[in-house]
Amino acid sequence: MDSELKLEDIVSLAKRRGFIYQGSEVYGGLSGTWDYGPLGVQLKRNIMNLWWKMFVDERDDMYGVDAAILMNRKVWQASGHVDTFTDPLVECSNCNARHRADKLDDPNKCPTCGKEGTFGEARQFNMMFETFVGPSAVATPIEDEKGENYTNEKTGNTLLAYDPSQVSYLRPETAQGIFTNYKNVVDSFYPDLPFGLAQQGKAFRNEISPRDFVFRSREFEQMEIEYFVNPDNWEESFEHWISQCKEWFKALGLPEGRVHELEVEGDDRAHYSKRTVDFEFDYPIGREELMGLAYRTDFDLKNIEDNSGKKMDYTIKGTNTRFIPHVIEPSFGVERALMAVLCSAYREDEQNGERRVFLALPEHLAPIKYAVSPLLKNKPELVEKAREVYAKLAKENPGRVMWDDNGNIGKRYRRQDEIGTPYCVVIDFQTLEDGTVTVRNRDTTEQNRINSAEIE
Ligand code: ATP
């Protein structure tokens, strides 16, 4: 990563080249939401598929699940999210801007209007998005003892209430969809401990101040694992997951020196966690959390047992030893991984006296692996041969080969460099004679002639 790299460089490249756009942009946007364009989707999928391959497909102690986003609200009551999934919110009495109190540079100064001493006491703001389930979800006016409707003093609007039984939430984490399926998977597969359940999917948090591009969004994607262990052996599993997280950072191509392991101490840990390690990354916005690893004891399964009345214990095969397993939870955020990948890959150099921007993405993550071009697009014999090469590569690398005949070759190379395409394949007149093509390497800009059958 370039030490001078600014977040704006990444945001502008992401938009210009079709990775990530502002959500609902044509209507002025919707704060904290982002839309993925064609290359962003491919990059995101490459990251998520790699994770699934490493942590589910290639292991025999992991099981995948894909739970519903909408869950019974009792899930969120039992987990503590209804009462405590909050951030401290302060409001400026001068400009009415709202800020997250624990993320202010100066706790006394409003970053919107610059005035000092305008914040009152912080109040706890619940970050879950509430929603209503079922066609009968109709709000009714709240009445006082005389049967008159309550109104909001400022706006004059009638205050409405929903039947709490219809209230649900967009899940603020994927983890609870795993815990609620623990018993199902045990009953179907009866795996030996330790074993894990993995899930990828959307999570929603009504962040007080979404910011820093996709780093803090209101809708984002998580990849989470709940790894169930015998409480006697939790430390061993915790260490195992520390090393697995490091393998993951390597696979993402993150430079080792930019990832930092932070042991979260005492009061900074969630109350149920006996040990938490946050992995932080040096983003252009500073050193911030990339992902977290927590030892959650039996907190979640015990809560489910207490609130549902269903047993969550596990019997070690062939014995009478029963207990509620403890849990190690590695929790990965897709957006923060993707942002770290883009920041690590961003490069600028000079080629033939011109500034060049390129993404040195690892080959397995680059959205496009090969760009195929005929040297001249008005020569049908070159186009025909190039189409042949394109079709063959596209078949072997579905979705990751681009046909590119726009502008001259120099422009095509620059465009492909910017989106991180490792190889540009050019078909020219010599190809027609001897079947060789030019393969140009993104990082070195070197060009080699090789037989078109041997590109892969
Ligand atoms: P932060 O302290 O930055 O708000 P957190 O500690 O609340 O994060 P967790 O609840 O541990 O985050 O969520 C696990 C992971 O999910 C995070 O490490 C991060 O990668 C991702 N994540 C959490 N909130 C967001 C968000 N608003 N936007 C994007 N990713 C997020």
Short mmCIF file of C-alpha atoms and ligand atoms in Angstrom, two decimals:
data_model
loop_
_atom_site.label_atom_id
_atom_site.label_comp_id
_atom_site.label_asym_id
_atom_site.label_seq_id
_atom_site.Cartn_x
_atom_site.Cartn_y
_atom_site.Cartn_z
CA MET A 1 0.00 0.00 0.00
CA ASP A 2 1.17 3.49 -0.84
CA SER A 3 1.72 5.37 2.44
CA GLU A 4 0.33 8.51 0.80
CA LEU A 5 -2.82 6.71 -0.23
CA LYS A 6 -5.99 8.63 0.52
CA LEU A 7 -9.41 7.12 0.92
CA GLU A 8 -10.66 9.39 -1.90
CA ASP A 9 -8.27 7.64 -4.33
CA ILE A 10 -9.94 4.32 -3.62
CA VAL A 11 -13.47 5.74 -3.63
CA SER A 12 -12.95 7.48 -6.94
CA LEU A 13 -11.31 4.49 -8.63
CA ALA A 14 -14.07 2.24 -7.30
CA LYS A 15 -16.72 4.47 -8.85
CA ARG A 16 -14.92 5.30 -12.09
CA ARG A 17 -14.18 1.69 -12.92
CA GLY A 18 -17.43 0.08 -11.82
CA PHE A 19 -16.58 -1.50 -8.49
CA ILE A 20 -18.75 0.37 -5.99
CA TYR A 21 -21.33 3.14 -6.38
CA GLN A 22 -23.18 5.16 -3.79
CA GLY A 23 -26.52 3.49 -2.96
CA SER A 24 -29.60 5.10 -4.62
CA GLU A 25 -27.29 7.67 -6.17
CA VAL A 26 -29.78 8.93 -8.80
CA TYR A 27 -32.08 10.04 -5.98
CA GLY A 28 -29.35 11.74 -4.02
CA GLY A 29 -28.19 8.59 -2.24
CA LEU A 30 -29.11 6.86 0.99
CA SER A 31 -26.53 7.33 3.68
CA GLY A 32 -24.63 4.20 4.70
CA THR A 33 -25.61 2.14 1.66
CA TRP A 34 -23.46 1.13 -1.30
CA ASP A 35 -24.15 -0.68 -4.55
CA TYR A 36 -21.69 -3.05 -6.16
CA GLY A 37 -21.06 -2.68 -9.88
CA PRO A 38 -19.95 -5.49 -12.21
CA LEU A 39 -16.33 -5.59 -11.01
CA GLY A 40 -17.23 -5.04 -7.36
CA VAL A 41 -19.61 -8.00 -7.41
CA GLN A 42 -16.91 -10.21 -8.86
CA LEU A 43 -14.29 -9.04 -6.37
CA LYS A 44 -16.69 -9.49 -3.46
CA ARG A 45 -17.65 -12.97 -4.68
CA ASN A 46 -14.01 -13.93 -5.09
CA ILE A 47 -13.37 -12.92 -1.48
CA MET A 48 -16.46 -14.67 -0.13
CA ASN A 49 -15.87 -17.82 -2.18
CA LEU A 50 -12.25 -17.99 -1.04
CA TRP A 51 -13.42 -17.76 2.57
CA TRP A 52 -15.98 -20.52 2.05
CA LYS A 53 -13.39 -22.71 0.35
CA MET A 54 -10.81 -22.21 3.12
CA PHE A 55 -13.11 -22.46 6.11
CA VAL A 56 -15.89 -24.79 4.99
CA ASP A 57 -15.06 -26.82 1.87
CA GLU A 58 -11.48 -27.67 2.76
CA ARG A 59 -12.20 -28.68 6.37
CA ASP A 60 -14.04 -31.68 7.69
CA ASP A 61 -15.09 -30.06 10.97
CA MET A 62 -17.19 -27.27 9.44
CA TYR A 63 -20.82 -27.10 8.33
CA GLY A 64 -22.42 -24.32 6.28
CA VAL A 65 -25.79 -22.77 7.07
CA ASP A 66 -27.83 -20.00 5.48
CA ALA A 67 -30.44 -18.74 7.91
CA ALA A 68 -33.25 -16.26 7.23
CA ILE A 69 -32.47 -12.59 7.72
CA LEU A 70 -35.79 -12.07 9.49
CA MET A 71 -35.91 -13.98 12.75
CA ASN A 72 -38.35 -14.35 15.61
CA ARG A 73 -37.89 -11.28 17.80
CA LYS A 74 -37.34 -13.55 20.80
CA VAL A 75 -33.92 -14.27 19.27
CA TRP A 76 -32.94 -10.64 19.75
CA GLN A 77 -34.48 -10.39 23.18
CA ALA A 78 -32.64 -13.47 24.40
CA SER A 79 -29.34 -12.45 22.85
CA GLY A 80 -29.47 -9.10 24.60
CA HIS A 81 -29.63 -7.08 21.37
CA VAL A 82 -33.02 -5.48 22.18
CA ASP A 83 -31.69 -4.11 25.45
CA THR A 84 -28.02 -3.54 24.84
CA PHE A 85 -27.13 -3.37 21.13
CA THR A 86 -26.60 0.35 21.45
CA ASP A 87 -24.10 3.05 20.76
CA PRO A 88 -23.89 6.30 22.74
CA LEU A 89 -25.49 9.18 20.85
CA VAL A 90 -25.04 12.90 21.46
CA GLU A 91 -26.94 15.72 19.80
CA CYS A 92 -25.56 19.20 19.19
CA SER A 93 -27.85 21.89 20.63
CA ASN A 94 -26.54 24.38 18.06
CA CYS A 95 -26.92 22.53 14.73
CA ASN A 96 -28.90 19.44 15.83
CA ALA A 97 -26.33 17.08 14.24
CA ARG A 98 -26.13 13.68 15.91
CA HIS A 99 -22.86 11.92 16.53
CA ARG A 100 -21.57 8.72 18.06
CA ALA A 101 -20.07 9.92 21.34
CA ASP A 102 -17.27 7.34 21.52
CA LYS A 103 -15.99 8.14 18.01
CA LEU A 104 -15.54 11.92 18.40
CA ASP A 105 -12.04 13.33 18.04
CA ASP A 106 -12.88 15.95 20.65
CA PRO A 107 -15.77 14.90 22.93
CA ASN A 108 -16.57 18.54 23.60
CA LYS A 109 -16.71 19.87 20.06
CA CYS A 110 -19.35 19.25 17.39
CA PRO A 111 -17.56 18.14 14.18
CA THR A 112 -20.46 19.45 12.08
CA CYS A 113 -20.67 23.09 13.23
CA GLY A 114 -17.43 23.35 15.21
CA LYS A 115 -19.09 24.73 18.36
CA GLU A 116 -17.88 23.62 21.76
CA GLY A 117 -19.91 22.52 24.75
CA THR A 118 -23.11 21.92 22.79
CA PHE A 119 -23.50 18.22 23.58
CA GLY A 120 -25.73 17.15 26.45
CA GLU A 121 -25.65 13.78 28.13
CA ALA A 122 -25.16 10.82 25.75
CA ARG A 123 -28.16 8.52 25.36
CA GLN A 124 -28.06 4.91 24.26
CA PHE A 125 -29.28 4.47 20.70
CA ASN A 126 -30.33 0.98 19.59
CA MET A 127 -28.86 0.16 16.19
CA MET A 128 -31.29 -2.50 15.07
CA PHE A 129 -33.60 -1.75 12.14
CA GLU A 130 -37.11 -2.51 13.31
CA THR A 131 -39.64 -3.92 10.90
CA PHE A 132 -43.11 -5.44 11.02
CA VAL A 133 -44.01 -8.90 9.91
CA GLY A 134 -47.29 -9.92 8.31
CA PRO A 135 -50.13 -8.14 6.49
CA SER A 136 -51.86 -7.24 9.73
CA ALA A 137 -48.95 -5.08 10.81
CA VAL A 138 -50.94 -1.88 11.17
CA ALA A 139 -50.08 0.91 13.52
CA THR A 140 -52.84 2.22 15.79
CA PRO A 141 -52.93 5.59 17.53
CA ILE A 142 -51.88 5.66 21.16
CA GLU A 143 -54.71 6.99 23.32
CA ASP A 144 -54.69 8.68 26.71
CA GLU A 145 -57.15 7.84 29.54
CA LYS A 146 -59.82 9.99 27.92
CA GLY A 147 -59.52 8.13 24.66
CA GLU A 148 -57.77 11.01 22.88
CA ASN A 149 -54.78 10.47 20.62
CA TYR A 150 -51.36 11.45 21.84
CA THR A 151 -49.53 13.81 19.50
CA ASN A 152 -45.93 14.87 19.11
CA GLU A 153 -45.70 18.37 20.59
CA LYS A 154 -43.24 19.62 17.99
CA THR A 155 -44.71 18.15 14.81
CA GLY A 156 -48.36 17.66 15.77
CA ASN A 157 -48.21 14.12 14.37
CA THR A 158 -50.32 11.44 16.02
CA LEU A 159 -48.22 8.91 17.90
CA LEU A 160 -48.70 5.35 16.70
CA ALA A 161 -47.95 1.99 18.25
CA TYR A 162 -47.51 -1.46 16.78
CA ASP A 163 -48.50 -4.71 18.34
CA PRO A 164 -45.15 -5.93 19.71
CA SER A 165 -45.86 -9.46 18.51
CA GLN A 166 -45.53 -8.18 14.93
CA VAL A 167 -42.20 -6.49 15.50
CA SER A 168 -39.04 -8.02 14.11
CA TYR A 169 -35.63 -6.74 13.13
CA LEU A 170 -33.29 -6.94 10.20
CA ARG A 171 -30.52 -9.05 11.70
CA PRO A 172 -27.62 -6.95 13.03
CA GLU A 173 -25.26 -9.95 12.82
CA THR A 174 -25.32 -13.36 11.18
CA ALA A 175 -24.17 -15.14 14.36
CA GLN A 176 -27.64 -15.63 15.88
CA GLY A 177 -28.80 -17.49 12.75
CA ILE A 178 -26.00 -19.93 13.48
CA PHE A 179 -26.74 -20.40 17.18
CA THR A 180 -30.42 -21.02 16.52
CA ASN A 181 -29.45 -23.83 14.11
CA TYR A 182 -26.84 -25.45 16.36
CA LYS A 183 -29.29 -28.04 17.68
CA ASN A 184 -30.64 -28.83 14.19
CA VAL A 185 -27.18 -29.56 12.87
CA VAL A 186 -26.23 -31.63 15.93
CA ASP A 187 -29.41 -33.69 15.51
CA SER A 188 -28.81 -34.24 11.78
CA PHE A 189 -25.05 -34.87 11.81
CA TYR A 190 -23.96 -35.46 15.42
CA PRO A 191 -20.46 -34.13 14.74
CA ASP A 192 -17.60 -34.68 17.17
CA LEU A 193 -16.40 -31.66 19.12
CA PRO A 194 -14.84 -29.37 18.17
CA PHE A 195 -16.87 -28.47 15.12
CA GLY A 196 -18.06 -25.24 13.59
CA LEU A 197 -20.97 -23.73 11.73
CA ALA A 198 -20.30 -21.04 9.15
CA GLN A 199 -22.56 -18.49 7.54
CA GLN A 200 -22.19 -15.61 5.12
CA GLY A 201 -24.79 -12.95 4.55
CA LYS A 202 -26.18 -9.49 5.01
CA ALA A 203 -26.31 -7.70 8.33
CA PHE A 204 -27.94 -4.35 9.06
CA ARG A 205 -27.03 -1.74 11.65
CA ASN A 206 -28.52 1.70 11.90
CA GLU A 207 -25.10 3.24 12.49
CA ILE A 208 -25.27 6.74 13.98
CA SER A 209 -22.55 8.04 11.67
CA PRO A 210 -21.94 5.76 8.69
CA ARG A 211 -18.70 6.87 7.07
CA ASP A 212 -15.37 6.06 5.53
CA PHE A 213 -16.75 4.50 2.35
CA VAL A 214 -17.92 0.92 2.93
CA PHE A 215 -15.98 0.66 6.21
CA ARG A 216 -18.98 1.67 8.31
CA SER A 217 -22.16 0.97 6.37
CA ARG A 218 -25.74 0.45 7.48
CA GLU A 219 -26.09 -2.61 5.29
CA PHE A 220 -23.08 -4.86 4.98
CA GLU A 221 -22.04 -8.45 4.73
CA GLN A 222 -20.53 -10.73 7.35
CA MET A 223 -18.84 -14.11 7.28
CA GLU A 224 -19.08 -15.71 10.70
CA ILE A 225 -18.09 -18.95 12.33
CA GLU A 226 -19.28 -20.33 15.63
CA TYR A 227 -16.78 -23.00 16.61
CA PHE A 228 -18.16 -25.27 19.33
CA VAL A 229 -15.61 -26.64 21.75
CA ASN A 230 -15.25 -28.58 24.96
CA PRO A 231 -14.74 -25.82 27.59
CA ASP A 232 -11.62 -27.64 28.80
CA ASN A 233 -9.96 -27.03 25.44
CA TRP A 234 -11.05 -23.53 24.51
CA GLU A 235 -7.56 -22.05 24.62
CA GLU A 236 -6.22 -24.49 22.06
CA SER A 237 -9.06 -23.68 19.67
CA PHE A 238 -8.63 -19.97 20.23
CA GLU A 239 -4.97 -20.21 19.21
CA HIS A 240 -5.97 -22.32 16.22
CA TRP A 241 -8.32 -19.56 15.04
CA ILE A 242 -5.72 -16.85 15.55
CA SER A 243 -3.47 -18.73 13.14
CA GLN A 244 -6.36 -19.35 10.72
CA CYS A 245 -7.15 -15.63 10.66
CA LYS A 246 -3.53 -14.95 9.77
CA GLU A 247 -3.73 -17.48 6.93
CA TRP A 248 -6.78 -15.62 5.71
CA PHE A 249 -4.98 -12.26 5.69
CA LYS A 250 -2.19 -13.88 3.69
CA ALA A 251 -4.68 -15.26 1.20
CA LEU A 252 -6.12 -11.75 0.81
CA GLY A 253 -2.65 -10.43 -0.01
CA LEU A 254 -2.56 -8.04 2.97
CA PRO A 255 1.00 -7.04 3.88
CA GLU A 256 1.87 -8.59 7.24
CA GLY A 257 3.12 -5.32 8.69
CA ARG A 258 -0.23 -3.61 8.17
CA VAL A 259 -2.32 -6.10 10.13
CA HIS A 260 -2.18 -5.79 13.91
CA GLU A 261 -3.38 -8.08 16.63
CA LEU A 262 -5.00 -6.28 19.52
CA GLU A 263 -5.73 -8.12 22.77
CA VAL A 264 -8.94 -6.49 24.02
CA GLU A 265 -8.66 -6.05 27.75
CA GLY A 266 -11.16 -6.23 30.62
CA ASP A 267 -13.93 -3.65 30.37
CA ASP A 268 -13.44 -3.13 26.63
CA ARG A 269 -14.57 -6.70 25.99
CA ALA A 270 -18.22 -7.62 25.62
CA HIS A 271 -19.45 -8.76 29.05
CA TYR A 272 -19.86 -12.40 27.94
CA SER A 273 -16.41 -12.67 26.37
CA LYS A 274 -13.52 -14.18 28.32
CA ARG A 275 -11.01 -13.32 25.61
CA THR A 276 -11.22 -11.13 22.52
CA VAL A 277 -8.63 -10.38 19.89
CA ASP A 278 -9.35 -7.70 17.31
CA PHE A 279 -7.38 -7.68 14.10
CA GLU A 280 -6.80 -4.16 12.91
CA PHE A 281 -5.59 -2.92 9.56
CA ASP A 282 -3.79 0.27 8.59
CA TYR A 283 -6.44 1.82 6.36
CA PRO A 284 -5.95 5.30 4.87
CA ILE A 285 -8.38 6.44 7.62
CA GLY A 286 -6.03 5.07 10.30
CA ARG A 287 -5.69 1.80 12.17
CA GLU A 288 -9.17 0.32 12.48
CA GLU A 289 -10.90 -3.00 13.15
CA LEU A 290 -10.81 -5.43 10.27
CA MET A 291 -12.38 -8.36 12.13
CA GLY A 292 -12.77 -9.81 15.61
CA LEU A 293 -12.20 -13.13 17.35
CA ALA A 294 -14.03 -13.79 20.62
CA TYR A 295 -14.35 -16.58 23.16
CA ARG A 296 -18.06 -16.31 23.97
CA THR A 297 -18.20 -19.14 26.54
CA ASP A 298 -21.66 -20.79 26.61
CA PHE A 299 -23.39 -17.41 26.76
CA ASP A 300 -25.44 -17.75 23.58
CA LEU A 301 -26.47 -21.40 23.79
CA LYS A 302 -27.34 -21.02 27.45
CA ASN A 303 -29.50 -17.99 26.67
CA ILE A 304 -31.30 -19.97 24.01
CA GLU A 305 -31.84 -22.86 26.40
CA ASP A 306 -33.15 -20.57 29.14
CA ASN A 307 -35.47 -18.66 26.83
CA SER A 308 -36.73 -21.44 24.57
CA GLY A 309 -36.88 -24.24 27.12
CA LYS A 310 -35.07 -26.51 24.61
CA LYS A 311 -31.96 -28.34 25.72
CA MET A 312 -28.75 -27.17 24.06
CA ASP A 313 -26.39 -29.65 25.68
CA TYR A 314 -24.11 -32.02 23.89
CA THR A 315 -23.28 -35.59 24.89
CA ILE A 316 -19.82 -36.88 24.12
CA LYS A 317 -20.31 -40.04 22.08
CA GLY A 318 -20.16 -43.28 24.06
CA THR A 319 -20.20 -41.49 27.43
CA ASN A 320 -22.64 -39.84 29.81
CA THR A 321 -20.65 -36.63 29.75
CA ARG A 322 -22.96 -33.78 28.88
CA PHE A 323 -22.43 -30.04 28.77
CA ILE A 324 -23.30 -26.98 26.78
CA PRO A 325 -20.40 -26.44 24.39
CA HIS A 326 -18.43 -23.23 24.56
CA VAL A 327 -17.87 -21.10 21.51
CA ILE A 328 -15.00 -19.42 19.70
CA GLU A 329 -16.30 -16.88 17.22
CA PRO A 330 -14.22 -15.48 14.36
CA SER A 331 -16.32 -12.70 12.86
CA PHE A 332 -15.22 -11.38 9.47
CA GLY A 333 -16.64 -8.32 7.69
CA VAL A 334 -16.68 -8.56 3.90
CA GLU A 335 -16.56 -4.81 3.24
CA ARG A 336 -13.65 -4.25 5.59
CA ALA A 337 -11.77 -7.13 3.96
CA LEU A 338 -12.54 -5.78 0.49
CA MET A 339 -11.42 -2.30 1.48
CA ALA A 340 -8.17 -3.69 2.93
CA VAL A 341 -7.61 -5.66 -0.30
CA LEU A 342 -8.11 -2.55 -2.45
CA CYS A 343 -5.88 -0.42 -0.22
CA SER A 344 -3.13 -3.07 -0.22
CA ALA A 345 -3.28 -3.46 -3.99
CA TYR A 346 -3.36 0.23 -4.94
CA ARG A 347 -0.15 1.33 -6.68
CA GLU A 348 1.09 4.29 -8.62
CA ASP A 349 4.19 4.32 -10.79
CA GLU A 350 5.54 5.94 -13.93
CA GLN A 351 5.55 4.27 -17.32
CA ASN A 352 7.15 6.05 -20.28
CA GLY A 353 6.98 9.36 -18.40
CA GLU A 354 3.29 8.95 -17.58
CA ARG A 355 1.70 8.36 -14.19
CA ARG A 356 0.07 4.96 -13.98
CA VAL A 357 -2.44 3.72 -11.40
CA PHE A 358 -2.81 0.00 -11.02
CA LEU A 359 -4.23 -2.56 -8.62
CA ALA A 360 -1.74 -5.31 -7.84
CA LEU A 361 -4.53 -7.67 -6.80
CA PRO A 362 -3.66 -11.31 -6.12
CA GLU A 363 -4.54 -13.27 -9.24
CA HIS A 364 -7.18 -15.35 -7.45
CA LEU A 365 -9.03 -12.22 -6.31
CA ALA A 366 -8.78 -9.99 -9.39
CA PRO A 367 -12.29 -9.62 -10.85
CA ILE A 368 -10.92 -10.07 -14.36
CA LYS A 369 -8.07 -12.48 -14.87
CA TYR A 370 -7.60 -12.02 -18.63
CA ALA A 371 -8.46 -9.18 -20.98
CA VAL A 372 -8.44 -10.29 -24.61
CA SER A 373 -7.96 -7.84 -27.51
CA PRO A 374 -7.38 -7.93 -31.22
CA LEU A 375 -4.51 -5.52 -31.96
CA LEU A 376 -6.73 -3.71 -34.47
CA LYS A 377 -10.47 -3.96 -34.26
CA ASN A 378 -11.06 -3.22 -37.95
CA LYS A 379 -9.21 -6.32 -39.14
CA PRO A 380 -11.79 -9.13 -39.26
CA GLU A 381 -9.15 -11.87 -39.35
CA LEU A 382 -7.64 -10.59 -36.06
CA VAL A 383 -11.05 -10.18 -34.47
CA GLU A 384 -12.04 -13.69 -35.46
CA LYS A 385 -8.88 -15.22 -33.99
CA ALA A 386 -9.19 -13.08 -30.84
CA ARG A 387 -12.80 -14.24 -30.41
CA GLU A 388 -11.56 -17.82 -30.54
CA VAL A 389 -8.96 -17.20 -27.82
CA TYR A 390 -11.52 -15.26 -25.77
CA ALA A 391 -14.09 -18.08 -25.98
CA LYS A 392 -11.59 -20.68 -24.83
CA LEU A 393 -10.34 -18.64 -21.87
CA ALA A 394 -13.88 -17.60 -20.90
CA LYS A 395 -14.91 -21.23 -20.77
CA GLU A 396 -12.03 -22.05 -18.45
CA ASN A 397 -12.50 -18.92 -16.28
CA PRO A 398 -16.24 -18.16 -16.23
CA GLY A 399 -17.02 -14.50 -15.59
CA ARG A 400 -13.38 -13.52 -15.34
CA VAL A 401 -12.39 -12.83 -18.94
CA MET A 402 -13.09 -9.49 -20.57
CA TRP A 403 -13.30 -8.69 -24.25
CA ASP A 404 -11.65 -5.29 -24.66
CA ASP A 405 -11.31 -3.59 -28.03
CA ASN A 406 -11.96 0.00 -26.95
CA GLY A 407 -9.38 2.63 -27.87
CA ASN A 408 -5.78 1.86 -28.70
CA ILE A 409 -3.69 -0.80 -26.97
CA GLY A 410 -2.07 1.69 -24.59
CA LYS A 411 -5.48 2.85 -23.35
CA ARG A 412 -6.66 -0.74 -22.92
CA TYR A 413 -3.61 -1.58 -20.82
CA ARG A 414 -4.15 1.44 -18.60
CA ARG A 415 -7.81 0.57 -18.07
CA GLN A 416 -7.00 -3.05 -17.27
CA ASP A 417 -4.19 -1.98 -14.92
CA GLU A 418 -6.65 0.17 -13.00
CA ILE A 419 -9.04 -2.73 -12.45
CA GLY A 420 -6.22 -5.10 -11.51
CA THR A 421 -6.31 -7.48 -14.49
CA PRO A 422 -3.09 -9.50 -14.21
CA TYR A 423 -2.87 -10.47 -17.90
CA CYS A 424 -3.75 -8.74 -21.18
CA VAL A 425 -3.73 -11.07 -24.17
CA VAL A 426 -3.30 -9.43 -27.57
CA ILE A 427 -3.86 -11.13 -30.89
CA ASP A 428 -1.82 -9.64 -33.78
CA PHE A 429 -0.70 -10.57 -37.29
CA GLN A 430 1.96 -12.93 -36.01
CA THR A 431 -0.78 -14.90 -34.23
CA LEU A 432 -2.25 -15.71 -37.63
CA GLU A 433 1.11 -17.06 -38.76
CA ASP A 434 2.38 -19.04 -35.80
CA GLY A 435 -0.45 -19.15 -33.20
CA THR A 436 1.47 -17.12 -30.61
CA VAL A 437 -0.09 -14.21 -28.72
CA THR A 438 1.32 -11.38 -26.61
CA VAL A 439 0.67 -11.73 -22.90
CA ARG A 440 1.37 -8.55 -21.01
CA ASN A 441 1.99 -8.68 -17.26
CA ARG A 442 0.24 -5.99 -15.20
CA ASP A 443 2.89 -5.54 -12.51
CA THR A 444 6.04 -5.58 -14.65
CA THR A 445 4.37 -4.39 -17.91
CA GLU A 446 6.57 -7.01 -19.61
CA GLN A 447 5.22 -8.64 -22.73
CA ASN A 448 5.90 -12.24 -23.68
CA ARG A 449 4.95 -14.16 -26.78
CA ILE A 450 3.48 -17.53 -26.02
CA ASN A 451 1.44 -20.09 -27.83
CA SER A 452 -2.26 -19.29 -27.38
CA ALA A 453 -2.94 -22.87 -26.28
CA GLU A 454 -0.55 -22.41 -23.35
CA ILE A 455 -1.91 -19.22 -21.80
CA GLU A 456 -3.38 -20.93 -18.76
P1 ATP B 1 -17.05 -1.35 15.30
O1 ATP B 1 -16.46 -1.29 16.70
O2 ATP B 1 -16.11 -0.90 14.22
O3 ATP B 1 -18.42 -0.73 15.22
P2 ATP B 1 -17.96 -3.93 16.03
O4 ATP B 1 -16.92 -4.32 17.05
O5 ATP B 1 -19.27 -3.44 16.49
O6 ATP B 1 -17.30 -2.89 15.00
P3 ATP B 1 -18.65 -6.59 15.44
O7 ATP B 1 -19.97 -6.50 16.07
O8 ATP B 1 -17.56 -7.30 16.14
O9 ATP B 1 -18.16 -5.12 15.03
O10 ATP B 1 -18.86 -7.16 13.96
C1 ATP B 1 -17.96 -8.08 13.38
C2 ATP B 1 -17.37 -7.54 12.09
O11 ATP B 1 -18.41 -7.08 11.22
C3 ATP B 1 -16.46 -6.34 12.27
O12 ATP B 1 -15.16 -6.72 12.63
C4 ATP B 1 -16.51 -5.71 10.91
O13 ATP B 1 -15.62 -6.39 10.03
C5 ATP B 1 -17.94 -5.98 10.45
N1 ATP B 1 -18.77 -4.79 10.69
C6 ATP B 1 -19.38 -4.44 11.84
N2 ATP B 1 -20.09 -3.31 11.68
C7 ATP B 1 -19.91 -2.92 10.39
C8 ATP B 1 -20.39 -1.84 9.59
N3 ATP B 1 -21.21 -0.94 10.10
N4 ATP B 1 -20.02 -1.76 8.29
C9 ATP B 1 -19.20 -2.70 7.76
N5 ATP B 1 -18.71 -3.74 8.45
C10 ATP B 1 -19.06 -3.88 9.75
#
